[in-house]
Coordinates of C-alpha atoms in Angstrom, one line a residue:
M1 CA -129.2 -46.6 56.3
E2 CA -128.9 -42.8 55.9
P3 CA -126.8 -41.3 53.1
Q4 CA -123.3 -40.1 54.1
W5 CA -123.3 -37.5 51.4
V6 CA -126.3 -35.6 49.9
P7 CA -125.8 -33.1 47.0
T8 CA -126.8 -29.5 47.8
E9 CA -128.9 -27.4 45.6
R10 CA -125.7 -25.7 44.5
D11 CA -124.1 -29.0 43.6
I12 CA -127.2 -30.0 41.6
A13 CA -127.5 -26.6 39.8
A14 CA -123.7 -26.5 38.8
A15 CA -123.5 -30.2 37.8
R16 CA -122.9 -30.7 34.1
I17 CA -125.4 -33.6 34.1
T18 CA -128.1 -31.0 35.1
D19 CA -127.3 -29.0 32.1
F20 CA -127.4 -32.1 29.9
A21 CA -130.8 -33.1 31.5
R22 CA -132.2 -29.7 30.4
F23 CA -130.7 -30.1 26.9
A24 CA -132.1 -33.5 26.6
G25 CA -135.5 -32.5 27.9
A26 CA -135.7 -29.8 25.4
R27 CA -134.9 -32.3 22.7
A28 CA -137.4 -35.0 24.0
G29 CA -140.2 -32.4 24.7
R30 CA -140.4 -33.3 28.4
E31 CA -138.9 -32.4 31.8
F32 CA -136.8 -34.9 33.7
D33 CA -137.7 -34.9 37.4
G34 CA -134.3 -36.1 38.9
Y35 CA -131.8 -38.5 37.9
P36 CA -133.9 -41.8 38.0
A37 CA -136.2 -40.3 35.3
L38 CA -133.3 -39.3 33.1
W39 CA -131.7 -42.8 33.5
Q40 CA -134.9 -44.4 32.6
W41 CA -135.3 -42.5 29.4
S42 CA -131.8 -43.1 28.5
V43 CA -132.3 -46.9 28.5
D44 CA -135.8 -46.8 27.0
D45 CA -134.8 -44.6 24.1
L46 CA -131.2 -45.7 23.3
P47 CA -130.9 -44.1 19.9
G48 CA -132.4 -40.9 21.2
F49 CA -130.1 -40.8 24.2
W50 CA -126.9 -41.4 22.3
H51 CA -127.9 -39.0 19.5
T52 CA -128.6 -36.3 22.0
L53 CA -125.3 -37.0 23.8
W54 CA -123.5 -36.7 20.5
D55 CA -125.1 -33.4 19.8
Y56 CA -124.5 -32.0 23.3
F57 CA -120.8 -32.5 22.9
R58 CA -120.9 -31.1 19.3
L59 CA -119.2 -34.0 17.8
G60 CA -120.1 -33.2 14.2
E61 CA -122.2 -34.8 11.5
I62 CA -124.0 -38.2 11.9
G63 CA -123.7 -40.2 8.7
G64 CA -127.0 -42.0 9.0
E65 CA -128.6 -44.1 11.8
V66 CA -127.5 -44.1 15.4
L67 CA -128.4 -47.7 16.2
A68 CA -128.9 -49.9 13.1
S69 CA -129.1 -53.1 15.0
R70 CA -129.4 -53.6 18.7
E71 CA -128.8 -57.4 18.7
M72 CA -126.2 -58.5 21.2
P73 CA -123.5 -59.4 20.3
G74 CA -123.1 -57.5 17.2
A75 CA -125.0 -54.3 17.8
Q76 CA -124.3 -51.7 15.0
W77 CA -123.7 -48.2 16.2
F78 CA -123.4 -45.1 13.9
P79 CA -122.6 -47.3 11.0
G80 CA -122.3 -44.5 8.5
T81 CA -120.3 -42.0 10.7
R82 CA -116.6 -41.4 10.6
I83 CA -114.8 -39.8 13.4
N84 CA -111.3 -39.7 15.3
Y85 CA -111.0 -39.8 19.0
V86 CA -108.1 -37.1 18.9
D87 CA -110.4 -34.5 17.2
Q88 CA -112.2 -34.2 20.5
V89 CA -108.9 -33.7 22.3
V90 CA -107.9 -30.9 20.1
R91 CA -111.4 -29.3 20.4
A92 CA -111.2 -29.3 24.1
L93 CA -107.8 -28.0 24.4
N94 CA -107.5 -25.4 27.3
P95 CA -104.5 -23.1 27.0
E96 CA -105.2 -21.5 30.4
R97 CA -104.2 -24.6 32.3
P98 CA -101.6 -27.4 31.8
A99 CA -102.8 -30.5 29.9
I100 CA -100.7 -32.9 32.0
V101 CA -98.8 -32.7 35.3
Q102 CA -96.1 -35.3 35.7
I103 CA -95.3 -36.5 39.2
T104 CA -92.4 -38.8 40.0
E105 CA -90.9 -39.9 43.2
E106 CA -87.5 -38.4 42.6
H107 CA -88.2 -35.1 40.7
A108 CA -90.1 -32.0 41.0
P109 CA -93.5 -31.9 39.2
R110 CA -93.5 -31.0 35.6
E111 CA -96.2 -29.3 33.7
I112 CA -96.9 -30.0 30.1
S113 CA -98.8 -27.4 28.3
W114 CA -101.6 -28.0 25.8
A115 CA -99.4 -26.5 23.1
E116 CA -96.5 -28.9 24.0
L117 CA -98.9 -32.0 24.1
I118 CA -100.3 -31.0 20.6
D119 CA -96.9 -30.3 19.2
D120 CA -95.4 -33.5 20.5
T121 CA -98.4 -35.6 19.3
A122 CA -98.2 -34.1 15.8
A123 CA -94.5 -34.6 15.7
F124 CA -94.6 -38.2 16.9
A125 CA -97.5 -38.9 14.4
R126 CA -95.1 -37.7 11.8
T127 CA -92.4 -40.1 13.0
L128 CA -94.9 -43.0 12.9
R129 CA -95.9 -42.2 9.4
G130 CA -92.2 -42.1 8.5
L131 CA -91.9 -45.6 9.7
G132 CA -94.7 -46.7 7.4
V133 CA -97.4 -46.8 10.1
G134 CA -100.9 -46.5 8.8
P135 CA -104.6 -47.2 9.8
G136 CA -105.1 -50.5 11.4
D137 CA -101.4 -51.1 12.2
R138 CA -100.5 -51.8 15.8
V139 CA -98.2 -49.5 18.0
A140 CA -97.3 -51.1 21.2
G141 CA -96.2 -49.5 24.5
Y142 CA -94.0 -50.9 27.3
L143 CA -94.1 -48.0 29.5
P144 CA -94.6 -46.5 33.0
N145 CA -97.5 -43.9 33.5
I146 CA -95.7 -41.0 32.1
P147 CA -96.8 -38.2 29.7
E148 CA -94.9 -39.8 26.8
A149 CA -97.3 -42.7 26.9
I150 CA -100.2 -40.3 26.5
V151 CA -98.5 -38.6 23.5
A152 CA -97.7 -42.0 21.9
F153 CA -101.3 -43.0 22.2
L154 CA -102.7 -39.8 20.8
A155 CA -100.4 -39.9 17.9
T156 CA -101.1 -43.6 17.2
A157 CA -104.9 -42.9 17.3
S158 CA -104.7 -39.7 15.1
I159 CA -103.3 -41.6 12.2
G160 CA -106.0 -44.5 12.6
A161 CA -103.3 -46.9 14.0
V162 CA -104.1 -49.0 17.0
W163 CA -102.6 -48.6 20.5
S164 CA -101.9 -51.2 23.1
A165 CA -99.8 -51.0 26.2
C166 CA -98.7 -52.6 29.3
G167 CA -96.6 -51.4 32.3
Q168 CA -92.9 -52.2 32.8
D169 CA -93.8 -54.1 36.0
Y170 CA -94.6 -56.9 33.6
S171 CA -91.9 -59.3 32.8
P172 CA -90.9 -59.8 29.1
K173 CA -92.9 -63.0 28.9
A174 CA -96.0 -61.4 30.3
A175 CA -95.6 -58.4 28.0
L176 CA -95.0 -60.6 25.0
D177 CA -98.0 -62.8 25.9
R178 CA -100.1 -59.6 25.3
L179 CA -98.3 -57.5 22.9
G180 CA -96.8 -60.5 20.9
Q181 CA -100.5 -61.4 19.8
L182 CA -100.8 -58.1 18.0
E183 CA -97.7 -58.2 15.5
P184 CA -97.0 -54.6 16.3
V185 CA -94.9 -52.5 13.9
V186 CA -93.6 -50.0 16.3
L187 CA -92.6 -50.3 20.1
V188 CA -92.5 -47.3 22.4
A189 CA -90.6 -48.2 25.6
A190 CA -88.6 -46.5 28.5
D191 CA -85.3 -47.4 29.9
G192 CA -86.9 -48.0 33.3
Y193 CA -88.8 -46.5 36.1
A194 CA -88.6 -45.5 39.8
Y195 CA -90.8 -47.2 42.4
G196 CA -90.8 -47.4 46.1
G197 CA -87.5 -45.3 46.4
K198 CA -85.6 -47.6 44.0
T199 CA -84.9 -47.3 40.3
H200 CA -85.6 -50.3 38.0
D201 CA -83.3 -50.7 35.0
K202 CA -85.5 -52.2 32.3
R203 CA -83.1 -52.3 29.5
A204 CA -82.5 -56.0 29.5
D205 CA -86.2 -56.6 29.5
L206 CA -86.7 -54.1 26.8
A207 CA -84.3 -56.1 24.6
A208 CA -86.1 -59.3 25.3
V209 CA -89.4 -57.8 24.3
R210 CA -87.9 -56.3 21.2
A211 CA -86.4 -59.8 20.3
G212 CA -89.8 -61.3 20.7
L213 CA -91.5 -58.9 18.3
P214 CA -90.2 -59.7 14.8
T215 CA -92.6 -57.5 13.1
L216 CA -91.1 -54.3 14.6
R217 CA -90.0 -51.6 12.1
G218 CA -88.8 -49.3 14.8
T219 CA -88.4 -48.7 18.5
V220 CA -88.6 -45.3 20.3
V221 CA -87.1 -45.1 23.8
V222 CA -88.1 -42.6 26.5
P223 CA -85.1 -41.8 28.9
R224 CA -87.0 -42.2 32.0
L225 CA -83.7 -42.9 34.0
G226 CA -81.3 -41.4 31.5
L227 CA -79.6 -44.6 30.8
P228 CA -78.1 -45.3 27.4
V229 CA -79.9 -47.7 25.1
D230 CA -78.7 -49.2 21.9
D231 CA -80.6 -49.5 18.7
G232 CA -83.6 -47.4 19.4
T233 CA -84.7 -43.8 18.4
P234 CA -84.4 -41.4 21.3
W235 CA -87.8 -39.8 22.3
A236 CA -86.3 -36.4 21.8
D237 CA -85.7 -37.2 18.1
A238 CA -89.1 -38.7 17.7
V239 CA -90.9 -35.5 18.7
A240 CA -88.4 -33.0 17.2
I241 CA -90.1 -30.0 15.4
T242 CA -88.5 -28.3 12.5
E243 CA -89.6 -25.1 10.8
A244 CA -90.2 -27.1 7.6
Q245 CA -92.4 -29.4 9.5
P246 CA -94.9 -27.4 11.6
P247 CA -96.6 -29.2 14.4
V248 CA -100.1 -29.6 13.1
I249 CA -102.2 -32.7 13.9
T250 CA -103.7 -34.2 10.8
T251 CA -106.2 -36.8 11.9
E252 CA -107.4 -39.7 9.9
P253 CA -111.2 -40.0 9.8
V254 CA -112.3 -43.5 10.7
G255 CA -115.4 -45.6 11.0
F256 CA -117.2 -45.5 14.4
D257 CA -116.0 -49.1 15.1
H258 CA -112.4 -48.6 13.8
P259 CA -110.1 -50.0 16.5
L260 CA -108.8 -47.4 18.9
W261 CA -106.9 -49.6 21.3
I262 CA -106.7 -53.2 22.4
V263 CA -106.8 -53.9 26.2
F264 CA -106.2 -57.2 27.7
S265 CA -108.0 -59.4 30.2
S266 CA -106.0 -60.6 33.2
G267 CA -104.9 -63.7 31.5
T268 CA -105.0 -65.8 34.6
T269 CA -106.4 -68.9 32.9
G270 CA -104.5 -68.8 29.6
L271 CA -103.3 -66.4 27.0
P272 CA -104.8 -62.9 27.8
K273 CA -107.7 -62.1 25.6
G274 CA -107.2 -58.9 23.4
I275 CA -110.4 -56.7 23.7
V276 CA -110.7 -54.5 20.8
H277 CA -112.5 -51.0 21.3
G278 CA -113.6 -48.6 18.7
H279 CA -112.9 -44.9 18.3
G280 CA -116.7 -43.9 18.5
G281 CA -117.8 -46.1 21.4
V282 CA -114.9 -45.1 23.6
L283 CA -115.4 -41.4 22.8
L284 CA -119.1 -41.5 23.7
E285 CA -118.8 -43.6 26.8
H286 CA -115.9 -41.6 28.2
L287 CA -117.4 -38.2 27.5
K288 CA -120.6 -39.5 29.3
A289 CA -118.6 -41.1 32.2
V290 CA -116.0 -38.3 32.7
A291 CA -117.9 -35.2 31.9
L292 CA -121.5 -36.1 33.1
H293 CA -121.0 -38.6 35.9
A294 CA -117.6 -37.5 37.3
D295 CA -118.5 -33.8 36.5
I296 CA -115.0 -33.2 35.2
G297 CA -114.4 -30.2 33.0
P298 CA -111.8 -27.6 31.8
D299 CA -111.3 -26.2 35.4
D300 CA -110.6 -29.7 37.0
T301 CA -107.5 -31.6 37.8
F302 CA -108.0 -35.3 37.4
F303 CA -105.6 -37.8 39.2
W304 CA -106.3 -41.6 39.2
Y305 CA -103.5 -43.8 40.5
T306 CA -103.2 -46.3 37.7
S307 CA -100.7 -47.8 35.1
P308 CA -100.8 -48.5 31.4
S309 CA -101.6 -52.1 32.2
W310 CA -105.1 -51.0 33.6
M311 CA -108.1 -49.7 31.9
M312 CA -108.2 -46.9 34.3
W313 CA -105.2 -45.4 32.6
N314 CA -107.4 -45.2 29.4
F315 CA -110.1 -43.9 31.5
Q316 CA -107.9 -41.1 33.0
V317 CA -106.5 -40.1 29.6
A318 CA -110.3 -39.2 28.8
G319 CA -110.0 -36.2 31.1
L320 CA -108.3 -34.5 28.1
L321 CA -111.6 -34.9 26.1
T322 CA -113.1 -32.5 28.6
G323 CA -110.2 -30.0 28.7
A324 CA -109.2 -31.1 32.1
T325 CA -105.6 -31.4 33.5
V326 CA -104.5 -35.0 34.1
V327 CA -102.0 -36.1 36.5
T328 CA -99.5 -39.0 35.8
Y329 CA -97.6 -40.7 38.5
D330 CA -95.4 -43.8 38.1
G331 CA -94.4 -44.3 41.7
S332 CA -95.6 -46.1 44.7
P333 CA -98.8 -45.1 46.5
T334 CA -97.2 -45.6 49.8
H335 CA -93.8 -44.0 49.3
P336 CA -92.4 -42.4 51.4
D337 CA -95.5 -43.0 53.5
P338 CA -99.1 -44.0 53.1
G339 CA -100.1 -40.3 52.6
A340 CA -98.4 -40.3 49.2
L341 CA -101.6 -40.1 47.0
W342 CA -103.2 -37.5 49.3
R343 CA -100.1 -35.4 49.1
I344 CA -100.0 -35.5 45.4
A345 CA -103.6 -34.6 45.3
A346 CA -102.9 -31.5 47.5
E347 CA -99.8 -30.4 45.6
T348 CA -101.6 -30.6 42.3
G349 CA -104.9 -29.2 43.4
S350 CA -106.7 -32.3 42.2
T351 CA -110.5 -32.0 42.2
V352 CA -110.9 -35.8 41.6
L353 CA -108.6 -38.4 43.1
G354 CA -109.1 -42.0 42.2
T355 CA -107.7 -44.9 44.2
S356 CA -108.6 -48.4 45.6
P357 CA -110.2 -49.9 48.6
G358 CA -106.9 -51.4 49.5
Y359 CA -105.2 -48.0 49.6
V360 CA -107.9 -46.6 51.7
L361 CA -107.7 -49.6 54.2
A362 CA -103.9 -49.0 54.5
C363 CA -104.6 -45.3 55.3
I364 CA -107.1 -46.2 58.0
K365 CA -104.7 -48.7 59.7
D366 CA -101.9 -46.1 59.5
G367 CA -104.1 -43.7 61.5
L368 CA -103.8 -41.0 58.6
V369 CA -106.1 -38.1 58.8
P370 CA -105.7 -36.5 55.3
R371 CA -107.8 -33.4 55.8
T372 CA -105.4 -32.3 58.6
A373 CA -102.3 -33.5 57.0
F374 CA -102.8 -31.9 53.6
D375 CA -104.6 -29.0 52.0
L376 CA -107.5 -30.9 50.3
S377 CA -109.8 -27.8 49.8
A378 CA -109.8 -28.3 46.1
L379 CA -110.8 -32.0 46.4
R380 CA -114.3 -32.6 45.4
T381 CA -114.6 -36.3 44.8
V382 CA -112.7 -39.5 45.7
G383 CA -113.2 -42.2 43.1
I384 CA -112.9 -45.9 44.0
T385 CA -112.7 -48.9 41.8
G386 CA -110.9 -52.3 41.7
S387 CA -113.0 -54.0 44.2
S388 CA -115.9 -53.2 46.6
L389 CA -115.5 -50.3 49.1
P390 CA -116.7 -51.3 52.6
P391 CA -119.2 -49.0 54.2
A392 CA -116.8 -48.2 57.0
S393 CA -114.1 -47.2 54.5
S394 CA -116.5 -45.0 52.7
E395 CA -117.5 -43.3 56.0
W396 CA -113.8 -42.9 56.9
I397 CA -113.2 -41.0 53.6
G398 CA -116.1 -38.6 54.4
A399 CA -114.8 -38.0 58.0
N400 CA -111.1 -37.8 57.3
A401 CA -110.9 -36.3 53.7
G402 CA -113.8 -33.9 54.4
D403 CA -117.4 -34.1 54.6
H404 CA -117.6 -32.0 51.4
V405 CA -116.0 -34.9 49.4
Q406 CA -118.2 -37.1 47.5
V407 CA -117.2 -40.8 47.5
S408 CA -117.8 -42.2 44.0
S409 CA -117.4 -46.0 43.8
I410 CA -117.6 -47.2 40.3
S411 CA -117.8 -50.7 38.8
G412 CA -117.3 -51.6 35.3
G413 CA -114.4 -53.3 33.6
T414 CA -111.8 -53.6 30.9
D415 CA -114.5 -55.4 28.9
V416 CA -116.3 -51.9 28.3
V417 CA -113.4 -49.8 29.4
S418 CA -116.0 -47.7 31.4
A419 CA -118.4 -48.2 34.2
F420 CA -121.8 -49.8 34.6
A421 CA -122.6 -47.9 37.8
G422 CA -121.0 -45.4 40.0
G423 CA -121.3 -41.9 41.5
T424 CA -123.2 -39.0 40.0
R425 CA -123.0 -35.4 41.2
T426 CA -126.8 -35.2 41.7
V427 CA -127.3 -38.4 43.6
P428 CA -126.7 -39.2 47.3
V429 CA -124.0 -41.5 48.4
W430 CA -124.9 -44.4 50.7
P431 CA -121.9 -46.1 52.5
G432 CA -120.7 -49.2 50.6
E433 CA -123.0 -48.6 47.7
L434 CA -122.6 -47.3 44.1
S435 CA -125.0 -44.5 43.8
A436 CA -126.7 -45.3 40.5
P437 CA -126.5 -47.1 37.2
Y438 CA -124.7 -45.0 34.7
L439 CA -126.9 -43.3 31.9
G440 CA -127.5 -45.5 28.9
V441 CA -126.6 -48.7 30.9
A442 CA -129.7 -50.9 31.0
L443 CA -128.3 -52.6 34.3
E444 CA -130.3 -55.3 36.1
A445 CA -129.8 -58.0 38.6
F446 CA -131.1 -61.4 37.3
D447 CA -132.0 -64.5 39.2
P448 CA -131.1 -67.9 37.9
D449 CA -134.3 -67.9 35.7
G450 CA -133.4 -64.6 34.0
K451 CA -135.9 -62.5 35.8
S452 CA -135.0 -59.0 37.2
V453 CA -134.9 -58.7 41.0
R454 CA -134.6 -55.9 43.5
D455 CA -133.4 -55.9 47.0
E456 CA -131.8 -59.3 46.5
V457 CA -128.7 -60.6 45.2
G458 CA -128.5 -61.5 41.4
E459 CA -126.2 -61.7 38.4
L460 CA -125.2 -58.4 37.0
V461 CA -126.4 -58.2 33.5
V462 CA -126.9 -55.4 30.8
T463 CA -130.0 -56.1 28.7
E464 CA -129.3 -53.4 26.0
P465 CA -126.1 -52.6 24.1
M466 CA -123.6 -50.1 25.0
P467 CA -121.3 -48.3 22.4
S468 CA -118.1 -49.4 24.1
M469 CA -119.0 -53.1 24.4
P470 CA -116.1 -54.8 22.5
V471 CA -116.0 -54.5 18.7
R472 CA -114.4 -58.0 18.8
F473 CA -111.7 -60.0 20.6
W474 CA -108.4 -60.2 18.8
N475 CA -107.8 -63.5 16.9
D476 CA -111.5 -64.4 17.3
P477 CA -112.5 -64.5 13.6
D478 CA -115.9 -66.1 14.1
G479 CA -116.7 -64.4 17.4
H480 CA -117.2 -67.5 19.5
R481 CA -114.8 -66.5 22.2
Y482 CA -116.6 -63.2 22.6
H483 CA -120.0 -64.8 22.6
D484 CA -119.0 -67.4 25.1
A485 CA -117.4 -64.7 27.4
Y486 CA -120.6 -62.7 28.0
F487 CA -123.7 -64.3 26.3
D488 CA -123.7 -68.0 26.9
T489 CA -125.8 -67.8 30.2
F490 CA -128.6 -65.4 29.2
P491 CA -128.9 -65.3 25.2
G492 CA -128.8 -61.8 24.0
V493 CA -128.1 -60.3 27.4
W494 CA -124.6 -59.3 28.6
R495 CA -123.7 -61.3 31.7
H496 CA -120.7 -59.7 33.5
G497 CA -119.9 -62.1 36.2
D498 CA -120.5 -60.1 39.3
W499 CA -123.1 -60.6 42.1
I500 CA -125.0 -57.3 42.7
T501 CA -128.1 -56.0 44.5
R502 CA -130.3 -53.3 42.9
T503 CA -131.6 -51.5 45.9
G504 CA -135.0 -49.9 46.5
H505 CA -133.4 -46.5 46.5
G506 CA -131.7 -47.0 43.2
S507 CA -128.2 -47.8 44.2
V508 CA -126.0 -50.9 43.4
V509 CA -124.2 -53.1 45.8
V510 CA -121.4 -55.2 44.4
H511 CA -120.9 -58.5 46.3
G512 CA -117.9 -60.0 44.3
R513 CA -117.4 -62.3 41.3
S514 CA -120.3 -64.7 40.7
D515 CA -117.8 -67.4 39.4
S516 CA -116.3 -67.6 42.9
T517 CA -119.5 -67.6 44.9
L518 CA -119.5 -69.0 48.3
N519 CA -122.4 -71.6 48.4
R520 CA -122.7 -73.0 51.9
H521 CA -125.8 -74.9 52.8
G522 CA -127.6 -73.6 49.7
I523 CA -126.9 -69.9 50.8
R524 CA -125.0 -68.0 48.1
M525 CA -122.7 -65.1 49.2
G526 CA -120.1 -62.9 47.5
S527 CA -116.6 -63.0 48.9
A528 CA -116.6 -59.1 49.1
D529 CA -119.0 -59.2 52.0
I530 CA -116.4 -61.2 54.1
Y531 CA -113.4 -59.1 53.1
Q532 CA -115.1 -55.9 54.1
S533 CA -115.6 -57.3 57.5
V534 CA -112.4 -59.2 58.2
E535 CA -109.9 -56.7 56.6
R536 CA -111.1 -54.0 58.9
L537 CA -109.4 -55.9 61.9
P538 CA -106.2 -54.2 62.8
E539 CA -104.3 -57.6 62.9
I540 CA -105.3 -58.5 59.3
T541 CA -103.6 -56.9 56.3
E542 CA -105.5 -59.0 53.7
A543 CA -107.8 -62.0 53.4
L544 CA -108.8 -64.6 50.8
V545 CA -111.8 -66.9 51.2
I546 CA -112.4 -69.8 49.0
G547 CA -115.4 -72.2 48.9
V548 CA -114.5 -75.7 47.6
E549 CA -116.9 -78.4 46.6
Q550 CA -115.3 -81.7 47.6
P551 CA -115.8 -85.1 45.7
D552 CA -117.5 -86.7 48.8
G553 CA -120.2 -84.0 48.7
G554 CA -118.6 -81.9 51.5
Y555 CA -117.8 -78.2 51.3
W556 CA -114.5 -76.8 52.6
M557 CA -114.3 -73.0 53.2
P558 CA -110.9 -71.8 54.4
L559 CA -110.0 -68.2 55.1
F560 CA -106.5 -67.2 54.3
V561 CA -105.1 -64.1 56.1
T562 CA -102.0 -62.1 55.9
L563 CA -101.1 -60.6 59.3
A564 CA -99.8 -57.1 60.2
P565 CA -96.3 -56.8 61.5
G566 CA -96.1 -58.1 65.0
A567 CA -99.5 -59.7 65.0
D568 CA -100.1 -63.6 65.7
L569 CA -103.0 -65.9 64.9
T570 CA -103.9 -66.5 68.5
D571 CA -107.1 -68.4 69.5
E572 CA -108.5 -65.0 70.6
L573 CA -107.9 -63.6 67.1
R574 CA -109.5 -66.7 65.5
A575 CA -112.6 -66.3 67.6
R576 CA -112.8 -62.5 66.9
I577 CA -112.6 -63.3 63.1
A578 CA -115.4 -65.9 63.4
S579 CA -117.5 -63.5 65.6
T580 CA -117.0 -60.6 63.1
I581 CA -118.3 -62.7 60.2
R582 CA -121.0 -64.3 62.2
T583 CA -122.5 -61.0 63.3
E584 CA -121.6 -58.7 60.4
V585 CA -122.1 -61.1 57.5
S586 CA -123.7 -64.5 58.1
P587 CA -123.4 -67.3 60.6
R588 CA -123.4 -69.8 57.8
H589 CA -120.3 -68.3 56.3
V590 CA -117.9 -68.7 59.2
P591 CA -114.8 -70.3 57.8
D592 CA -113.9 -73.9 58.5
E593 CA -110.2 -72.9 59.1
V594 CA -108.3 -69.6 59.4
I595 CA -104.8 -70.2 57.8
V596 CA -101.9 -67.6 58.0
A597 CA -100.6 -67.1 54.4
P598 CA -97.4 -65.5 53.3
G599 CA -99.4 -63.3 50.9
I600 CA -102.5 -63.2 48.8
P601 CA -101.9 -63.7 45.0
H602 CA -103.4 -61.1 42.6
T603 CA -103.6 -60.5 38.9
R604 CA -101.3 -57.5 37.9
T605 CA -104.3 -55.2 38.0
G606 CA -104.9 -56.1 41.7
K607 CA -107.8 -58.7 41.5
K608 CA -107.5 -61.5 44.1
L609 CA -107.1 -65.0 42.4
E610 CA -110.2 -66.6 43.9
V611 CA -111.3 -68.8 40.9
P612 CA -107.7 -70.2 40.0
I613 CA -107.0 -71.0 43.7
K614 CA -110.5 -72.7 44.0
K615 CA -109.6 -74.9 40.9
L616 CA -106.3 -75.6 42.4
F617 CA -108.0 -76.9 45.6
Q618 CA -110.3 -79.0 43.6
G619 CA -107.4 -80.9 42.1
A620 CA -106.5 -79.0 39.0
E621 CA -102.7 -78.7 38.1
A622 CA -101.2 -75.3 39.0
G623 CA -99.9 -74.9 35.4
R624 CA -103.5 -75.3 34.0
V625 CA -105.5 -73.0 36.3
V626 CA -103.3 -69.9 36.0
E627 CA -100.7 -68.4 33.8
R628 CA -97.8 -67.6 36.2
S629 CA -96.8 -64.4 34.3
A630 CA -100.2 -63.0 35.0
V631 CA -99.8 -63.2 38.7
D632 CA -98.1 -60.5 40.9
D633 CA -96.2 -63.0 42.9
P634 CA -96.2 -66.3 41.2
E635 CA -94.2 -68.1 43.9
L636 CA -97.3 -67.9 46.1
L637 CA -99.1 -70.4 43.8
D638 CA -96.7 -73.0 45.0
W639 CA -97.4 -72.3 48.6
Y640 CA -101.3 -72.5 47.9
A641 CA -100.8 -75.8 46.0
G642 CA -99.4 -77.2 49.3
Q643 CA -102.6 -76.2 51.2
R644 CA -105.2 -78.2 49.3
P645 CA -106.6 -81.1 51.1
S646 CA -104.8 -83.8 49.0
A647 CA -101.5 -82.1 49.7
K648 CA -101.8 -82.2 53.4

């Protein structure tokens, strides 16, 4: 397979990672001949790499060792160093361009200057202090993706308090399952949001969330829809500035591992796990990922379609660390038509647009040609995450967004709030592949015996610590839940739960979750390979494949499909599905049945519920395999429960 995009000499020369390689080479007394050599050094000499990165971004004094212990779990990074994430935002401010551009479905774009961002952050931090909020206290957000969410986060972080948020598409129960664990002292919420051409009044849900948080000292309400809300401080009052109180950010220096935010697992199999990340680890990982790998700097506009419920919201906020402009959008990606995200990218002059394979597929099926419909001359990179991007979809982006556009598929997770592998401006793009492991990530594919393999499928593991690995899980005092989540299979090695292939040319192919592996006739395969083939068919909107071991030793592998409007599951379509899988994937993984489903259930961050549905088919009770509040359409679970063999 040939690369679909190859960096030019100009790309390589202008890339910030090239400048970093020169800086690192001078420090290490050597010259790095290309990205593979730079990556190898970064994992061979972890303290040297991270110290160099720290100095490259001029983050200040280091108070002692870089890596006091590399044991996992429990690695000790920069143990004597004090820092605050917000200091880097202030250092990076770029008065020549806006800090944030707010896009909504119903209003004209609104620019927030760096001065306004800093003033509002300082004022809101003063409001929090007035409510008695101090280091270690939790501030919770129940908000859409709006600039006020960023201000509230930065203000919280500046005083050493801990931020955690979820979007308002979450029901009160789902929000309380997460935020209620934290005993927050302040809640920041909106009166509602607009999505898909409709407004959603969330005042009743806000009242229910407040009632479920008895530790609150105050609530601040953003008037997103302009609706009256009782018993809350209006946002305008919370960021009011007076002459007696100048808008100056005073940050609280905290330890490297001091909690910055708490993000949550999907919660499909019980109460969501609160994953605690520290100021220093996030700062370093995000500067590395955003500035070096995504090549985002003060001249860029960074737009990733996301919500505060998803770690990509945290990742996009990191654009501010580099002085870039970030775009917030709380509407539908397909309103008023499937070109919505491309239109926003064009209108804002976005240089980096982030989206999902599902959105790209919807554009393909709609027949959209973004490069002719919109002015994408500023666009440099399309980032992809959430699931694997099929090769055909990658090639479609190149052909229809512009052959100058780099496709940067990334894979990581909420667990590290960053990426393990993805695009790099100096590395070619191969269709359907992640270009390379990220710097400082000792990424390997392990066979069942814990041996590294190349050009064959293995478990995604990380053999050396990363600074943004969780500080801990919330309410896990002895660390056993944290240990069991990542280190119970290969002691001392992080097992992430994905099947990958490390290719001979250095890229990474992600095949899907290893805990939902299809294992037919002893041949293992990730579900992503099947989705990539089947979901390209014009009649198929989405698919879900499950491999179920049965009590009699048999193996049942159904394929559930949702059909495009007007399509029917005819014998001809069944045959075409089987032929597609047989020729493009594997003859051993042609499904036993193809079943039309009313929908495919997902977590609220878009992951298909493969493992819970598999457990359901193996006889488990629906209430035990998945928490309904964690599912985007809980009623679908009842339909799938009726499809298991024992129910037919």
